[in-house]
Coordinates of C-alpha atoms in Angstrom, one line a residue:
Chain A
M1 CA 62.6 39.4 -28.1
G2 CA 59.1 41.0 -26.1
S3 CA 56.9 39.1 -23.9
E4 CA 58.7 36.3 -20.7
A5 CA 56.2 34.4 -22.3
E6 CA 58.0 34.3 -25.8
K7 CA 61.5 34.0 -23.3
A8 CA 60.1 30.9 -21.6
Q9 CA 59.8 28.8 -24.4
W10 CA 63.1 28.5 -25.0
A11 CA 64.4 27.4 -21.0
D12 CA 64.3 23.9 -21.8
V13 CA 67.8 24.4 -24.8
T14 CA 70.8 24.2 -22.9
P15 CA 74.0 25.1 -22.5
D16 CA 73.4 28.8 -21.6
A17 CA 74.7 29.6 -25.1
A18 CA 73.2 27.9 -27.0
R19 CA 69.2 29.5 -26.2
R20 CA 70.9 33.2 -26.4
L21 CA 71.8 32.1 -29.7
L22 CA 68.4 31.0 -30.8
T23 CA 66.7 34.0 -29.2
A24 CA 69.5 36.3 -30.8
A25 CA 68.3 34.3 -34.1
V26 CA 64.7 34.8 -33.6
E27 CA 65.2 38.6 -33.3
A28 CA 67.6 38.6 -35.9
F29 CA 65.4 36.4 -38.8
A30 CA 62.2 38.5 -37.3
E31 CA 63.4 42.4 -37.8
R32 CA 65.5 41.5 -41.7
G33 CA 64.4 38.3 -42.9
Y34 CA 66.3 35.3 -42.5
H35 CA 68.1 35.9 -45.9
A36 CA 69.5 39.1 -45.1
T37 CA 71.1 37.6 -41.6
T38 CA 74.3 36.4 -41.3
T39 CA 75.4 34.1 -38.3
R40 CA 78.0 37.1 -37.8
D41 CA 74.7 39.0 -37.2
I42 CA 73.7 36.4 -35.1
A43 CA 76.5 36.1 -32.4
G44 CA 77.7 39.7 -32.8
R45 CA 73.8 40.1 -31.0
A46 CA 74.6 37.3 -28.5
G47 CA 77.7 38.5 -27.8
M48 CA 79.3 36.1 -29.0
S49 CA 82.3 35.8 -32.1
P50 CA 81.3 33.5 -35.3
A51 CA 83.7 31.1 -34.4
A52 CA 81.8 29.9 -31.1
L53 CA 78.4 29.9 -32.7
Y54 CA 79.7 27.1 -35.0
I55 CA 80.4 25.1 -31.6
H56 CA 76.5 25.4 -31.4
Y57 CA 75.0 25.0 -34.4
R58 CA 76.4 24.3 -38.0
T59 CA 74.5 26.6 -40.3
K60 CA 72.1 29.2 -40.1
E61 CA 69.8 27.0 -41.4
E62 CA 70.0 24.8 -38.6
L63 CA 68.9 27.7 -36.0
L64 CA 65.7 28.5 -38.3
H65 CA 64.7 24.7 -37.9
R66 CA 65.6 24.3 -34.3
I67 CA 62.9 27.6 -33.7
S68 CA 60.6 26.4 -36.5
R69 CA 61.0 22.8 -34.4
V70 CA 60.4 24.2 -30.8
G71 CA 57.5 26.7 -32.3
H72 CA 55.4 24.3 -34.1
R73 CA 56.0 20.9 -31.0
L74 CA 54.9 23.9 -28.4
A75 CA 51.5 24.9 -30.6
L76 CA 50.9 21.4 -31.6
A77 CA 50.8 20.0 -27.6
M78 CA 48.8 22.8 -26.7
L79 CA 46.1 22.0 -29.6
E80 CA 46.3 18.2 -28.5
R81 CA 45.7 18.4 -25.1
A82 CA 43.0 20.7 -26.0
A83 CA 41.4 17.9 -28.4
D84 CA 42.4 15.4 -25.9
S85 CA 40.2 17.3 -22.7
D86 CA 37.1 16.3 -21.1
A87 CA 35.4 18.8 -21.8
G88 CA 32.1 19.1 -24.5
P89 CA 32.6 19.9 -28.5
A90 CA 32.2 23.2 -27.6
G91 CA 34.7 24.0 -24.8
R92 CA 37.4 21.8 -26.3
L93 CA 37.2 24.1 -29.3
A94 CA 37.2 27.6 -27.4
L95 CA 39.8 25.7 -24.9
A96 CA 42.0 25.4 -28.7
V97 CA 41.0 28.4 -29.6
R98 CA 41.8 30.6 -26.8
G99 CA 44.8 29.0 -26.6
F100 CA 46.1 29.1 -30.5
A101 CA 45.5 32.9 -30.3
R102 CA 46.7 34.0 -27.6
W103 CA 50.2 31.9 -28.0
H104 CA 50.4 33.5 -31.1
A105 CA 49.7 36.9 -29.4
E106 CA 52.2 36.2 -26.4
H107 CA 54.8 34.4 -29.2
H108 CA 54.4 37.0 -32.2
T109 CA 58.0 37.4 -33.1
T110 CA 58.8 33.7 -32.9
A111 CA 55.4 32.8 -34.4
R112 CA 56.5 35.9 -37.4
V113 CA 59.6 33.8 -38.4
V114 CA 58.3 30.6 -37.8
Q115 CA 55.7 31.3 -40.5
Y116 CA 57.4 34.0 -42.8
E117 CA 60.6 31.1 -42.7
L118 CA 59.1 28.2 -44.0
G119 CA 60.6 28.7 -47.4
A120 CA 64.3 28.7 -45.9
L121 CA 64.1 24.9 -44.7
A122 CA 66.6 22.7 -45.9
E123 CA 63.5 20.2 -48.1
E124 CA 64.0 17.5 -45.1
H125 CA 64.0 19.7 -42.6
Y126 CA 60.3 21.4 -44.2
A127 CA 58.9 17.7 -45.0
E128 CA 59.2 17.3 -40.8
V129 CA 57.7 20.4 -39.7
L130 CA 54.8 19.7 -42.6
A131 CA 54.4 16.5 -40.3
L132 CA 53.2 18.7 -37.3
R133 CA 51.4 21.1 -39.5
R134 CA 49.7 18.6 -40.6
A135 CA 48.9 17.2 -37.3
T136 CA 47.6 20.4 -36.2
D137 CA 45.3 20.2 -38.3
R138 CA 44.3 17.4 -37.6
A139 CA 43.6 18.0 -33.8
V140 CA 41.5 20.8 -34.6
R141 CA 39.2 18.9 -37.6
R142 CA 38.6 16.1 -34.8
I143 CA 37.1 19.2 -32.7
V144 CA 35.2 20.5 -35.1
Q145 CA 34.1 16.8 -36.8
D146 CA 33.1 15.8 -32.9
G147 CA 30.7 18.9 -32.6
V148 CA 28.9 18.2 -35.9
D149 CA 29.1 14.2 -35.7
A150 CA 27.5 15.4 -32.1
G151 CA 25.0 18.1 -32.9
D152 CA 26.6 20.3 -31.7
F153 CA 28.1 22.3 -34.9
H154 CA 26.1 23.1 -37.7
V155 CA 29.4 22.8 -40.4
P156 CA 29.1 22.5 -44.1
D157 CA 32.1 22.2 -44.4
V158 CA 34.8 20.9 -41.9
G159 CA 37.9 21.0 -43.7
G160 CA 37.4 24.6 -45.0
T161 CA 36.2 26.0 -41.7
T162 CA 39.1 24.1 -40.0
L163 CA 41.6 25.9 -42.1
A164 CA 39.9 29.3 -41.1
V165 CA 39.4 28.8 -37.6
L166 CA 43.7 27.9 -37.5
S167 CA 44.1 30.8 -40.0
L168 CA 42.0 33.4 -37.8
C169 CA 44.5 33.0 -35.0
T170 CA 48.2 32.3 -36.4
D171 CA 47.2 35.5 -38.6
V172 CA 47.3 37.5 -34.8
A173 CA 50.9 37.1 -34.6
R174 CA 51.0 39.5 -38.0
W175 CA 48.9 42.2 -36.6
F176 CA 49.5 41.7 -32.6
R177 CA 50.9 44.9 -30.7
P178 CA 52.0 44.6 -27.2
D179 CA 51.1 47.9 -26.6
G180 CA 48.0 47.2 -28.8
R181 CA 44.7 47.6 -27.3
R182 CA 43.6 44.2 -26.3
T183 CA 46.1 42.0 -24.1
P184 CA 46.9 38.4 -25.3
E185 CA 44.3 36.9 -22.8
E186 CA 41.4 39.6 -24.6
V187 CA 42.3 38.7 -27.8
G188 CA 42.0 34.8 -26.9
E189 CA 39.0 35.1 -25.6
L190 CA 37.5 37.2 -28.6
Y191 CA 38.3 34.8 -30.7
A192 CA 36.9 32.2 -28.8
D193 CA 33.4 33.5 -29.1
L194 CA 33.5 34.1 -32.9
V195 CA 34.7 30.7 -33.7
L196 CA 31.9 29.3 -31.3
R197 CA 29.9 31.4 -33.3
M198 CA 31.3 30.7 -36.8
V199 CA 30.5 26.9 -36.2
G200 CA 27.1 27.4 -35.2
A201 CA 27.7 26.4 -31.5
E202 CA 25.8 29.7 -29.5
P203 CA 23.2 30.9 -31.7
A204 CA 23.7 34.5 -32.6
G205 CA 22.5 37.3 -30.6
E206 CA 21.9 34.7 -26.9
Chain B
M1 CA 54.1 36.6 -60.1
G2 CA 51.6 34.5 -60.7
S3 CA 48.3 34.9 -62.2
E4 CA 46.7 37.0 -64.7
A5 CA 44.9 39.1 -62.1
E6 CA 48.4 39.9 -60.7
K7 CA 49.9 40.6 -63.3
A8 CA 46.8 42.8 -64.0
Q9 CA 47.0 44.9 -60.9
W10 CA 50.1 46.8 -62.4
A11 CA 48.7 47.5 -65.7
D12 CA 48.2 51.0 -65.3
V13 CA 52.0 51.2 -64.4
T14 CA 53.9 53.0 -67.5
P15 CA 56.3 52.9 -69.5
D16 CA 56.5 49.3 -69.8
A17 CA 59.8 49.3 -68.4
A18 CA 58.5 50.6 -65.2
R19 CA 56.2 47.7 -65.3
R20 CA 58.3 45.2 -65.5
L21 CA 60.6 46.5 -62.4
L22 CA 57.8 46.5 -60.3
T23 CA 56.9 43.2 -61.2
A24 CA 60.0 42.0 -60.7
A25 CA 60.5 43.5 -57.2
V26 CA 57.3 41.5 -55.8
E27 CA 58.8 38.6 -56.4
A28 CA 62.2 39.1 -55.9
F29 CA 60.6 40.6 -52.5
A30 CA 58.2 37.5 -52.5
E31 CA 61.6 35.2 -52.4
R32 CA 64.3 36.3 -50.2
G33 CA 62.7 39.2 -49.0
Y34 CA 63.3 42.8 -48.8
H35 CA 66.4 43.4 -46.7
A36 CA 68.4 40.8 -49.1
T37 CA 67.1 42.1 -52.2
T38 CA 69.1 44.6 -53.7
T39 CA 68.6 46.9 -56.3
R40 CA 71.2 44.5 -59.2
D41 CA 68.6 42.0 -58.2
I42 CA 65.5 43.6 -59.3
A43 CA 67.3 45.2 -62.4
G44 CA 68.5 41.3 -63.6
R45 CA 65.1 39.5 -62.9
A46 CA 63.9 42.1 -65.3
G47 CA 66.8 42.0 -68.3
M48 CA 67.7 45.3 -67.0
S49 CA 71.2 46.9 -66.3
P50 CA 70.5 48.6 -62.6
A51 CA 71.4 51.9 -64.4
A52 CA 68.1 51.4 -66.4
L53 CA 66.2 50.8 -62.6
Y54 CA 67.7 54.4 -61.5
I55 CA 65.5 56.3 -64.5
H56 CA 62.2 54.9 -63.2
Y57 CA 63.0 54.5 -59.3
R58 CA 65.8 56.3 -57.2
T59 CA 65.6 53.3 -54.1
K60 CA 64.7 50.0 -53.2
E61 CA 62.3 51.6 -51.3
E62 CA 60.9 53.5 -53.8
L63 CA 59.5 50.5 -55.1
L64 CA 58.2 49.2 -52.1
H65 CA 56.2 51.5 -51.8
R66 CA 54.3 51.5 -54.7
I67 CA 53.8 48.4 -54.5
S68 CA 52.6 48.4 -51.1
R69 CA 50.5 51.6 -52.9
V70 CA 49.1 50.0 -55.6
G71 CA 47.9 46.7 -53.2
H72 CA 46.0 49.1 -50.4
R73 CA 44.7 51.4 -52.7
L74 CA 43.1 48.4 -54.9
A75 CA 41.6 47.2 -51.8
L76 CA 40.6 49.4 -50.1
A77 CA 38.8 50.5 -53.7
M78 CA 37.4 46.7 -53.4
L79 CA 36.2 47.3 -49.5
E80 CA 34.5 51.0 -49.9
R81 CA 32.8 49.6 -53.1
A82 CA 31.0 46.5 -51.0
A83 CA 30.4 49.6 -48.4
D84 CA 28.8 51.8 -50.8
S85 CA 26.8 48.5 -52.3
D86 CA 22.9 48.9 -52.1
A87 CA 22.7 46.1 -50.7
G88 CA 21.6 45.4 -46.8
P89 CA 24.0 44.7 -43.9
A90 CA 24.7 40.6 -45.0
G91 CA 25.2 41.4 -48.3
R92 CA 27.4 43.9 -48.6
L93 CA 29.5 41.7 -45.5
A94 CA 29.2 39.0 -48.1
L95 CA 30.8 41.0 -51.1
A96 CA 33.2 42.7 -48.9
V97 CA 34.6 39.1 -47.9
R98 CA 34.0 37.5 -50.9
G99 CA 35.9 40.6 -52.2
F100 CA 38.6 40.7 -49.9
A101 CA 39.1 37.1 -49.4
R102 CA 39.3 36.4 -52.8
W103 CA 41.5 39.5 -53.8
H104 CA 44.3 37.8 -51.5
A105 CA 44.1 34.3 -53.3
E106 CA 45.0 35.7 -56.1
H107 CA 47.3 38.4 -55.5
H108 CA 48.6 36.2 -52.7
T109 CA 52.6 37.0 -53.6
T110 CA 52.1 40.4 -53.8
A111 CA 49.9 40.9 -50.5
R112 CA 53.3 38.9 -49.2
V113 CA 54.9 41.5 -49.5
V114 CA 52.6 44.3 -49.0
Q115 CA 51.7 42.6 -45.2
Y116 CA 55.2 41.7 -44.3
E117 CA 57.3 43.8 -45.6
L118 CA 55.4 46.9 -44.1
G119 CA 58.4 47.9 -41.7
A120 CA 61.0 48.4 -44.5
L121 CA 58.7 51.5 -45.2
A122 CA 60.5 55.1 -45.4
E123 CA 58.4 56.7 -42.4
E124 CA 56.3 58.9 -45.0
H125 CA 55.7 56.4 -46.5
Y126 CA 54.7 54.0 -43.5
A127 CA 52.1 56.9 -42.7
E128 CA 50.5 57.2 -46.1
V129 CA 50.2 53.0 -46.4
L130 CA 48.6 53.5 -42.5
A131 CA 45.9 55.8 -43.6
L132 CA 45.2 53.4 -46.1
R133 CA 45.1 50.6 -43.6
R134 CA 43.1 52.9 -41.4
A135 CA 40.2 53.3 -43.9
T136 CA 40.1 50.4 -44.7
D137 CA 38.9 49.2 -41.2
R138 CA 36.9 51.8 -41.3
A139 CA 34.7 50.6 -44.4
V140 CA 34.7 46.6 -43.1
R141 CA 33.5 48.7 -39.3
R142 CA 30.9 50.3 -40.7
I143 CA 29.0 47.7 -42.4
V144 CA 29.1 46.3 -38.9
Q145 CA 28.2 48.5 -37.1
D146 CA 25.4 48.8 -39.9
G147 CA 24.6 45.6 -39.4
V148 CA 24.3 46.2 -35.5
D149 CA 22.3 49.3 -35.4
A150 CA 19.8 47.8 -38.2
G151 CA 19.0 44.3 -36.2
D152 CA 20.4 42.3 -38.6
F153 CA 24.1 41.3 -36.8
H154 CA 24.7 40.3 -33.3
V155 CA 28.0 41.4 -32.2
P156 CA 28.9 41.8 -28.7
D157 CA 32.8 44.0 -30.3
V158 CA 32.4 46.0 -33.2
G159 CA 35.7 46.6 -33.3
G160 CA 36.9 43.3 -32.6
T161 CA 35.4 41.9 -34.8
T162 CA 35.9 43.8 -37.5
L163 CA 40.5 43.3 -36.9
A164 CA 39.1 39.0 -36.9
V165 CA 37.6 39.4 -40.2
L166 CA 39.9 41.8 -41.8
S167 CA 42.5 39.7 -40.2
L168 CA 40.9 36.4 -41.7
C169 CA 40.9 38.0 -45.1
T170 CA 44.2 39.0 -45.2
D171 CA 46.1 35.6 -44.3
V172 CA 44.4 33.8 -47.3
A173 CA 47.7 35.0 -48.7
R174 CA 49.4 33.5 -46.3
W175 CA 48.9 30.2 -46.9
F176 CA 46.9 30.0 -50.6
R177 CA 48.1 27.9 -52.9
P178 CA 47.3 28.4 -56.9
D179 CA 48.0 24.6 -57.7
G180 CA 45.8 24.2 -53.2
R181 CA 41.8 22.7 -53.1
R182 CA 40.1 25.3 -53.3
T183 CA 39.9 28.4 -56.1
P184 CA 40.1 31.6 -55.0
E185 CA 36.0 31.7 -55.8
E186 CA 36.0 28.7 -53.4
V187 CA 37.6 30.7 -50.5
G188 CA 35.3 33.6 -51.1
E189 CA 32.0 31.8 -50.7
L190 CA 33.6 29.9 -47.8
Y191 CA 35.2 33.2 -46.2
A192 CA 31.5 35.2 -46.3
D193 CA 30.0 31.9 -45.2
L194 CA 31.8 31.7 -42.0
V195 CA 31.9 36.0 -41.3
L196 CA 28.2 36.1 -41.7
R197 CA 27.9 33.5 -39.5
M198 CA 30.6 35.4 -37.3
V199 CA 28.2 38.0 -37.2
G200 CA 25.2 36.1 -36.4
A201 CA 23.5 37.3 -39.6
E202 CA 22.4 33.8 -40.1
P203 CA 21.9 31.5 -37.1
A204 CA 23.7 28.2 -37.7
G205 CA 22.1 25.1 -38.8
E206 CA 19.3 26.7 -40.7

C-alpha cells in the first residue's frame, strides 16, 4: 500500500489486527488478483496465522466486501459534498472532479481492487455496492443537470457526459504511478480544467 | 468472448487449435485473473488436453504475451491510420477517438485482460508492449499538437490532454456492457464529441 492517504482511509477500522488484515488484503488482491489470493496469503502478509484471520473475517469475500464498501462510501461522500456545496455549477463540478481524480491517484491500489474485482462480490454485497455506485452517478449528474438548467453548461447528453466524467476520473487508478510525472493534486487540477471544457463551461482558448 | 468483432481479431492466428487456445485464455483470464488461471483451465475451455496446449504455447505467459501484442498492435494501427489521414486536426482526432473508444467497447474482454494484466508479462515482453504503448501515445499526441500548431485546438497541456483522451477511451472496456444503453458506435460518437470540446475544437453551445 503506497501513500499515507491510502493507509489513512482505514483509520476507523478497529481493532488494529482487523485493520492490518484489510490493508494486507488490498495489497494481495492488487498484486495477484482476488481469485489467486488465499486467506493464508493475507494472514501471512499481516504477520498473523490463518486462524487469527478468522476471528475478524469469516471469508475472503468478507474482506473484499469491506474494502469495496469503504472505498465506495468515501468516494460518494466526497462527491456529495461537492454536489451540495454553495458554489455555482462550474465550481461544484471542478470541486467534484478535482477531488474524485485526486482520490483515484492517492488511493490507486484500493481503487483498482474495488473496480476490477466487483464481479467477485457475493450477490447481496454486489447489490449494496451497486446502490452506492448509482448514488455516485446521481451526485455528478445533478451538478451537470444544474449547470445545463442554469445555462452555464452546454451538454447534448447529460447521462453520457456524467458517465464520461466519472470514467475519466476512475481510470486514473489504472495509469497513476507515485513516481510518475504528475502529483495527485496536479492530476486533479488538469482534469477539473478538461472537464469544464467538456461541458462547455469555459469556452476554449479564453 | 462476446462479440463477433472480438472473435475476428484472432482470425490471423493459425492453426485453428492455437486460435481456440488464445480465445479460451482471454476468457479465462478475464473471468478469474491471470494468476488464478492454469494452463489446464485454458486447455479445458478449448476442449483440449494440457499436453496439446504445450504444442502451441510453452507457457501461460506466452499466451498472455500473444494476446497483449495482438491487442496493442490492432489499437495502434487504428490510431496511426487516424493520425495519418488527410482530414484536418479535428477530423483526425474525431476519427481516432471514435475508433479507439469503439474498439474498447467491442473488444472489452480482450482489452480488460490486456490492460489489467500488464504486470504479469515477462520483462522482455513488457518492454515490447511498452514500446507499442508509447507509439500509441505519440500517434494521439501528434494530432493534438498539430491542432494546437494550426490554431484549431486550444490546449494548455498537450501531454496531459493526450493522456486524458487515451484514458477516457481505454476505460470504456471497464464499464461497457453489450446489453447496456449504448452501442459501441454510439459510445464512439459521444466520445468524439466530448473530446473535441475538451481540446476546444468546437466552442461549446454552438
